Amino acid sequence: MPKGTNQKFKLYRLAQIMLERTDDDHYITMPEIMSALGEYEITAERKSIYNDLHDLEVLGIEVEGEPVGNRYHYHVVNRPFELPELKLLVDAIQSSKFITERKSNALIKKLEKLVSRYDAMKLQRQVYVSGRIKTMNESIYYTVDAIHNAISENRKIRFQYFQWNVKKEMELRRGGAYYHISPWGLSWDAENYYLIGYDSDAGQVRHYRVDKMLHIQMSDDSREGREYFKKLDMADYTRKSFGMFGGKEQKVKLLVEDRFAGVIIDRFGKDVMFIPSDEDHFTVNVDVRVSSQFFGWVFSLGGGVKILSPDEVTEQMREEIRKIAGQYERPGIDKSDF
């Protein structure tokens, strides 16, 4: 049999054919394998292909042959990722606010290469999330990578930080001055990605939206704040910070309607103790960073959750309600009613 013009690529093309055209539900016969190789101008005898299929296992590609009638059907088994696992990854990428639409599509295309062409079609799914607005900062991937590199090398980072103004323009905070922060971790909360780091000048743990960081650079200075982060549980810090808004950490006692038990567990976990109060309510003591976001969370639950103590926090809640009510005040209404 005359050799084709691309014989040196035979094993590579065979691997490509098996990975793209077979899976648990789709098989390929020996004549079909030979025909597929021919599409790449590669010729091969059956015996050499049998040997090549065995050699693919050395590359981590396990091919199984099953007798069907008078022929064998071949397909790839035991891929690194199962289809349901990749579907979860696709859903996470599509629903992530901090990943741009263009990058979402590019990442999903790469995931499709991990399965056959048939399963790849099943990954082309659209996840619709109410109010989803994708970030417009394409550099977030390189920012995240730079943060991880700085953490692994125990270095500080420098970056500029921006906010959007009423003209829909990026406006650098601190007049464009660079922030000099010791990075200690990353957190995904409230649909956004945050850097959690130590600000040496302020002597505080602070967090920053990764998609609002610009021109990140690794510093020559070693990180500071290790003693703070030895005591800090990152997951616990995130749970206490509503929407990653800072605030004074306090133990707050809540009166909760029984029907909101699931809401409390989703927010604070199953370890919090529910203390029955009456037939329809229970109380719970939780540690939170008290902020306007926390009050907004309580307010969003209507009469289902009430802050009982401490008095300082209940008074802050009353003040928040008064401020909001004042924005909708009509002539003739006495503010003391609120």
Short mmCIF file of C-alpha atoms in Angstrom, two decimals:
data_model
loop_
_atom_site.label_atom_id
_atom_site.label_comp_id
_atom_site.label_asym_id
_atom_site.label_seq_id
_atom_site.Cartn_x
_atom_site.Cartn_y
_atom_site.Cartn_z
CA MET A 1 0.00 0.00 0.00
CA PRO A 2 1.57 3.36 -1.00
CA LYS A 3 2.19 5.68 1.89
CA GLY A 4 0.35 8.95 2.20
CA THR A 5 2.05 12.34 2.37
CA ASN A 6 1.41 12.87 6.10
CA GLN A 7 2.50 9.52 7.56
CA LYS A 8 4.54 11.11 10.34
CA PHE A 9 1.30 12.53 11.80
CA LYS A 10 -0.50 9.17 11.82
CA LEU A 11 -0.62 8.63 15.60
CA TYR A 12 -1.61 12.24 16.24
CA ARG A 13 -4.42 12.11 13.66
CA LEU A 14 -5.60 8.73 14.98
CA ALA A 15 -5.84 10.21 18.47
CA GLN A 16 -7.74 13.20 17.07
CA ILE A 17 -10.17 10.96 15.18
CA MET A 18 -10.90 8.75 18.19
CA LEU A 19 -11.34 11.69 20.59
CA GLU A 20 -13.53 13.73 18.23
CA ARG A 21 -15.67 11.00 16.67
CA THR A 22 -16.27 8.48 19.46
CA ASP A 23 -17.70 8.42 22.96
CA ASP A 24 -19.79 6.06 25.09
CA ASP A 25 -22.64 6.24 22.58
CA HIS A 26 -20.76 6.62 19.29
CA TYR A 27 -18.40 4.02 17.80
CA ILE A 28 -16.18 3.74 14.75
CA THR A 29 -15.21 0.64 12.76
CA MET A 30 -11.77 -0.21 11.34
CA PRO A 31 -12.80 0.68 7.74
CA GLU A 32 -14.13 4.00 9.04
CA ILE A 33 -10.85 4.64 10.88
CA MET A 34 -8.89 3.97 7.70
CA SER A 35 -11.20 6.22 5.71
CA ALA A 36 -10.89 9.00 8.32
CA LEU A 37 -7.08 8.77 8.17
CA GLY A 38 -7.36 9.02 4.40
CA GLU A 39 -9.01 12.42 4.82
CA TYR A 40 -5.65 13.57 6.20
CA GLU A 41 -3.75 11.84 3.35
CA ILE A 42 -2.54 9.09 5.67
CA THR A 43 -2.63 5.44 4.64
CA ALA A 44 -2.30 2.52 7.04
CA GLU A 45 -2.83 -1.22 7.22
CA ARG A 46 -5.17 -2.76 9.76
CA LYS A 47 -2.34 -4.40 11.69
CA SER A 48 -0.47 -1.11 12.17
CA ILE A 49 -3.66 0.61 13.31
CA TYR A 50 -4.26 -2.11 15.93
CA ASN A 51 -0.78 -1.40 17.28
CA ASP A 52 -1.38 2.35 17.17
CA LEU A 53 -4.65 2.03 19.11
CA HIS A 54 -2.72 0.16 21.79
CA ASP A 55 0.00 2.86 21.75
CA LEU A 56 -2.64 5.53 22.41
CA GLU A 57 -2.96 4.19 25.96
CA VAL A 58 0.59 5.40 26.61
CA LEU A 59 -0.72 8.89 25.78
CA GLY A 60 -3.56 8.43 28.26
CA ILE A 61 -6.22 7.70 25.62
CA GLU A 62 -7.93 4.41 26.41
CA VAL A 63 -9.66 2.81 23.43
CA GLU A 64 -12.05 -0.10 23.83
CA GLY A 65 -13.12 -2.46 21.05
CA GLU A 66 -16.38 -4.41 21.18
CA PRO A 67 -17.45 -7.14 18.75
CA VAL A 68 -20.67 -6.30 16.91
CA GLY A 69 -21.63 -8.90 14.33
CA ASN A 70 -18.56 -9.65 12.23
CA ARG A 71 -16.86 -6.32 13.04
CA TYR A 72 -15.30 -4.56 16.00
CA HIS A 73 -16.55 -1.17 17.08
CA TYR A 74 -14.02 1.12 18.76
CA HIS A 75 -14.52 4.08 21.08
CA VAL A 76 -12.66 6.12 23.70
CA VAL A 77 -13.47 5.40 27.34
CA ASN A 78 -12.56 7.02 30.67
CA ARG A 79 -12.03 10.61 29.59
CA PRO A 80 -10.59 13.04 32.18
CA PHE A 81 -13.97 14.78 32.51
CA GLU A 82 -17.45 13.29 32.41
CA LEU A 83 -20.08 15.16 30.40
CA PRO A 84 -22.15 16.20 33.49
CA GLU A 85 -18.98 17.66 35.02
CA LEU A 86 -18.29 19.75 31.91
CA LYS A 87 -21.91 20.90 31.81
CA LEU A 88 -21.48 22.24 35.35
CA LEU A 89 -18.33 24.10 34.30
CA VAL A 90 -20.10 25.56 31.26
CA ASP A 91 -23.02 26.70 33.42
CA ALA A 92 -20.62 28.31 35.90
CA ILE A 93 -18.77 30.14 33.12
CA GLN A 94 -21.92 31.39 31.41
CA SER A 95 -23.51 32.59 34.63
CA SER A 96 -20.36 34.27 35.97
CA LYS A 97 -20.77 38.02 35.95
CA PHE A 98 -17.03 38.68 36.10
CA ILE A 99 -16.28 36.79 32.85
CA THR A 100 -16.91 38.76 29.65
CA GLU A 101 -19.18 37.31 26.98
CA ARG A 102 -16.28 36.97 24.53
CA LYS A 103 -14.11 35.15 27.06
CA SER A 104 -17.04 32.96 28.12
CA ASN A 105 -17.43 31.75 24.54
CA ALA A 106 -13.68 31.18 24.18
CA LEU A 107 -13.48 29.14 27.40
CA ILE A 108 -16.45 26.99 26.44
CA LYS A 109 -14.88 26.30 23.02
CA LYS A 110 -11.82 24.98 24.84
CA LEU A 111 -13.97 22.77 27.06
CA GLU A 112 -15.65 21.35 23.96
CA LYS A 113 -12.29 19.92 22.89
CA LEU A 114 -12.34 17.62 25.92
CA VAL A 115 -15.29 15.63 24.53
CA SER A 116 -16.45 14.16 21.24
CA ARG A 117 -18.09 16.31 18.57
CA TYR A 118 -21.44 14.82 19.61
CA ASP A 119 -21.09 15.71 23.29
CA ALA A 120 -19.65 19.12 22.32
CA MET A 121 -23.05 19.96 20.84
CA LYS A 122 -24.60 19.24 24.25
CA LEU A 123 -22.26 21.79 25.83
CA GLN A 124 -23.54 24.52 23.52
CA ARG A 125 -26.18 25.48 26.03
CA GLN A 126 -27.32 28.88 27.18
CA VAL A 127 -27.81 29.66 30.86
CA TYR A 128 -30.10 32.61 31.40
CA VAL A 129 -29.66 34.43 34.69
CA SER A 130 -32.00 37.25 35.57
CA GLY A 131 -30.33 40.64 35.29
CA ARG A 132 -27.02 39.21 34.15
CA ILE A 133 -24.63 41.97 33.14
CA LYS A 134 -21.24 40.66 32.09
CA THR A 135 -18.10 42.57 33.07
CA MET A 136 -16.41 44.69 30.40
CA ASN A 137 -12.89 44.28 31.80
CA GLU A 138 -11.11 41.76 29.56
CA SER A 139 -7.92 41.89 31.64
CA ILE A 140 -9.45 40.14 34.65
CA TYR A 141 -7.84 36.80 33.72
CA TYR A 142 -4.36 38.29 33.69
CA THR A 143 -5.11 40.18 36.91
CA VAL A 144 -6.12 36.95 38.64
CA ASP A 145 -2.99 35.24 37.35
CA ALA A 146 -0.80 38.09 38.58
CA ILE A 147 -2.44 37.90 42.03
CA HIS A 148 -1.81 34.15 42.27
CA ASN A 149 1.81 34.64 41.21
CA ALA A 150 2.31 37.32 43.85
CA ILE A 151 0.80 35.07 46.53
CA SER A 152 3.03 32.14 45.56
CA GLU A 153 6.12 34.40 45.59
CA ASN A 154 5.09 36.17 48.82
CA ARG A 155 5.12 39.62 47.19
CA LYS A 156 2.95 42.69 47.43
CA ILE A 157 1.10 44.04 44.39
CA ARG A 158 0.51 47.55 43.06
CA PHE A 159 -2.56 48.50 41.05
CA GLN A 160 -4.90 51.32 40.18
CA TYR A 161 -8.56 51.06 41.14
CA PHE A 162 -11.51 52.59 39.29
CA GLN A 163 -15.21 53.26 39.63
CA TRP A 164 -17.84 54.19 37.06
CA ASN A 165 -19.04 57.79 37.02
CA VAL A 166 -22.36 59.20 35.82
CA LYS A 167 -20.92 59.63 32.31
CA LYS A 168 -20.34 55.86 32.23
CA GLU A 169 -16.60 56.46 32.20
CA MET A 170 -13.87 54.75 34.20
CA GLU A 171 -12.76 57.10 36.95
CA LEU A 172 -9.57 56.25 38.84
CA ARG A 173 -9.88 56.40 42.59
CA ARG A 174 -7.35 58.25 44.74
CA GLY A 175 -6.65 60.46 41.74
CA GLY A 176 -4.94 57.58 39.95
CA ALA A 177 -2.52 56.80 42.80
CA TYR A 178 -1.47 53.17 43.06
CA TYR A 179 -2.71 50.93 45.85
CA HIS A 180 0.07 48.89 47.51
CA ILE A 181 -1.51 45.75 48.97
CA SER A 182 -0.39 42.39 50.34
CA PRO A 183 -2.58 39.77 48.57
CA TRP A 184 -3.67 36.79 50.67
CA GLY A 185 -6.61 35.26 48.83
CA LEU A 186 -9.41 35.52 46.29
CA SER A 187 -13.10 35.20 47.00
CA TRP A 188 -16.10 34.79 44.72
CA ASP A 189 -19.07 36.46 46.40
CA ALA A 190 -22.32 38.06 45.24
CA GLU A 191 -21.44 37.21 41.61
CA ASN A 192 -18.15 39.12 41.76
CA TYR A 193 -14.49 38.19 42.25
CA TYR A 194 -12.64 39.89 45.11
CA LEU A 195 -9.04 40.18 46.20
CA ILE A 196 -8.69 39.92 49.98
CA GLY A 197 -5.49 41.57 51.13
CA TYR A 198 -3.78 43.56 53.84
CA ASP A 199 -3.38 47.34 53.59
CA SER A 200 -0.24 48.16 55.59
CA ASP A 201 -0.92 51.92 55.60
CA ALA A 202 -4.39 51.46 57.08
CA GLY A 203 -3.41 48.42 59.16
CA GLN A 204 -6.57 46.63 57.96
CA VAL A 205 -7.77 43.64 55.99
CA ARG A 206 -9.53 44.97 52.88
CA HIS A 207 -11.09 43.61 49.72
CA TYR A 208 -11.18 44.88 46.14
CA ARG A 209 -13.26 43.97 43.09
CA VAL A 210 -10.85 42.23 40.73
CA ASP A 211 -12.62 43.52 37.61
CA LYS A 212 -12.03 47.10 38.83
CA MET A 213 -8.27 46.67 39.24
CA LEU A 214 -6.02 48.08 36.50
CA HIS A 215 -2.32 47.93 35.61
CA ILE A 216 -1.44 45.37 38.27
CA GLN A 217 2.27 44.93 39.00
CA MET A 218 4.16 42.64 41.35
CA SER A 219 6.18 44.59 43.91
CA ASP A 220 9.66 43.77 45.20
CA ASP A 221 8.34 44.10 48.76
CA SER A 222 7.42 41.03 50.78
CA ARG A 223 3.81 40.62 51.91
CA GLU A 224 2.70 41.90 55.30
CA GLY A 225 -0.25 41.01 57.52
CA ARG A 226 0.54 37.33 57.99
CA GLU A 227 -0.47 37.50 61.66
CA TYR A 228 -3.92 38.78 60.66
CA PHE A 229 -4.50 36.07 58.08
CA LYS A 230 -3.34 33.27 60.37
CA LYS A 231 -6.45 34.04 62.43
CA LEU A 232 -8.72 34.74 59.46
CA ASP A 233 -11.02 32.09 58.03
CA MET A 234 -11.56 33.29 54.43
CA ALA A 235 -14.91 31.53 54.02
CA ASP A 236 -16.08 32.87 57.39
CA TYR A 237 -14.95 36.39 56.44
CA THR A 238 -16.93 36.22 53.20
CA ARG A 239 -20.04 34.89 54.93
CA LYS A 240 -20.05 37.73 57.46
CA SER A 241 -19.51 40.42 54.81
CA PHE A 242 -22.76 41.04 52.95
CA GLY A 243 -21.93 41.77 49.32
CA MET A 244 -18.30 42.09 50.53
CA PHE A 245 -19.16 45.45 52.12
CA GLY A 246 -17.02 46.14 55.16
CA GLY A 247 -18.31 47.08 58.58
CA LYS A 248 -17.86 46.51 62.29
CA GLU A 249 -18.13 42.82 63.13
CA GLN A 250 -20.82 42.23 65.75
CA LYS A 251 -22.91 39.39 67.12
CA VAL A 252 -26.50 40.12 66.14
CA LYS A 253 -29.62 38.41 67.49
CA LEU A 254 -32.40 37.87 64.96
CA LEU A 255 -36.03 36.87 65.36
CA VAL A 256 -36.94 34.73 62.34
CA GLU A 257 -40.20 33.27 61.04
CA ASP A 258 -39.96 29.49 60.72
CA ARG A 259 -40.56 29.68 56.97
CA PHE A 260 -37.22 31.51 56.59
CA ALA A 261 -35.15 28.74 58.20
CA GLY A 262 -33.71 27.82 54.80
CA VAL A 263 -32.69 31.44 54.13
CA ILE A 264 -30.73 31.53 57.41
CA ILE A 265 -29.02 28.20 56.67
CA ASP A 266 -28.11 29.31 53.13
CA ARG A 267 -26.54 32.48 54.52
CA PHE A 268 -24.91 31.31 57.76
CA GLY A 269 -24.66 27.53 57.47
CA LYS A 270 -26.17 24.64 59.43
CA ASP A 271 -23.99 25.13 62.50
CA VAL A 272 -25.95 28.14 63.78
CA MET A 273 -28.30 27.30 66.64
CA PHE A 274 -32.04 27.83 66.20
CA ILE A 275 -33.74 28.66 69.50
CA PRO A 276 -37.56 28.32 69.39
CA SER A 277 -39.30 31.56 70.36
CA ASP A 278 -42.99 30.75 69.79
CA GLU A 279 -45.04 28.54 67.49
CA ASP A 280 -43.99 30.45 64.37
CA HIS A 281 -40.59 31.96 65.20
CA PHE A 282 -37.09 31.15 66.38
CA THR A 283 -34.12 33.29 67.36
CA VAL A 284 -30.57 32.95 66.11
CA ASN A 285 -27.30 34.65 67.03
CA VAL A 286 -25.01 35.35 64.06
CA ASP A 287 -21.73 37.18 63.53
CA VAL A 288 -21.98 39.78 60.76
CA ARG A 289 -20.15 42.83 59.50
CA VAL A 290 -22.85 45.43 60.03
CA SER A 291 -23.31 47.55 56.91
CA SER A 292 -26.03 49.05 54.74
CA GLN A 293 -25.90 45.82 52.73
CA PHE A 294 -26.75 43.81 55.85
CA PHE A 295 -29.69 46.07 56.62
CA GLY A 296 -30.82 45.77 53.00
CA TRP A 297 -30.73 41.97 53.32
CA VAL A 298 -32.91 42.12 56.45
CA PHE A 299 -35.27 44.58 54.78
CA SER A 300 -35.59 42.37 51.70
CA LEU A 301 -37.07 39.62 53.87
CA GLY A 302 -39.96 41.86 54.90
CA GLY A 303 -41.40 41.06 58.30
CA GLY A 304 -39.84 37.60 58.25
CA VAL A 305 -36.65 38.67 60.03
CA LYS A 306 -36.27 41.24 62.81
CA ILE A 307 -33.11 42.49 64.53
CA LEU A 308 -33.50 42.12 68.30
CA SER A 309 -30.06 43.14 69.56
CA PRO A 310 -27.69 44.78 70.19
CA ASP A 311 -29.46 48.12 70.66
CA GLU A 312 -26.76 49.88 68.64
CA VAL A 313 -27.60 47.78 65.57
CA THR A 314 -31.38 48.04 65.97
CA GLU A 315 -31.01 51.83 66.15
CA GLN A 316 -28.87 51.80 63.00
CA MET A 317 -31.62 49.81 61.28
CA ARG A 318 -34.22 52.38 62.36
CA GLU A 319 -32.01 55.15 61.00
CA GLU A 320 -31.65 53.34 57.66
CA ILE A 321 -35.45 52.99 57.46
CA ARG A 322 -35.90 56.67 58.31
CA LYS A 323 -33.45 57.71 55.59
CA ILE A 324 -35.18 55.58 52.98
CA ALA A 325 -38.63 56.71 54.06
CA GLY A 326 -37.42 60.31 53.86
CA GLN A 327 -36.66 59.86 50.17
CA TYR A 328 -40.36 59.08 49.59
CA GLU A 329 -41.75 61.62 52.04
CA ARG A 330 -44.89 63.49 51.04
CA PRO A 331 -46.09 66.81 52.47
CA GLY A 332 -48.20 66.41 55.57
CA ILE A 333 -46.53 63.22 56.83
CA ASP A 334 -44.87 63.46 60.22
CA LYS A 335 -41.35 61.96 60.18
CA SER A 336 -41.84 60.76 63.73
CA ASP A 337 -44.28 58.20 62.34
CA PHE A 338 -41.28 56.20 61.13
#
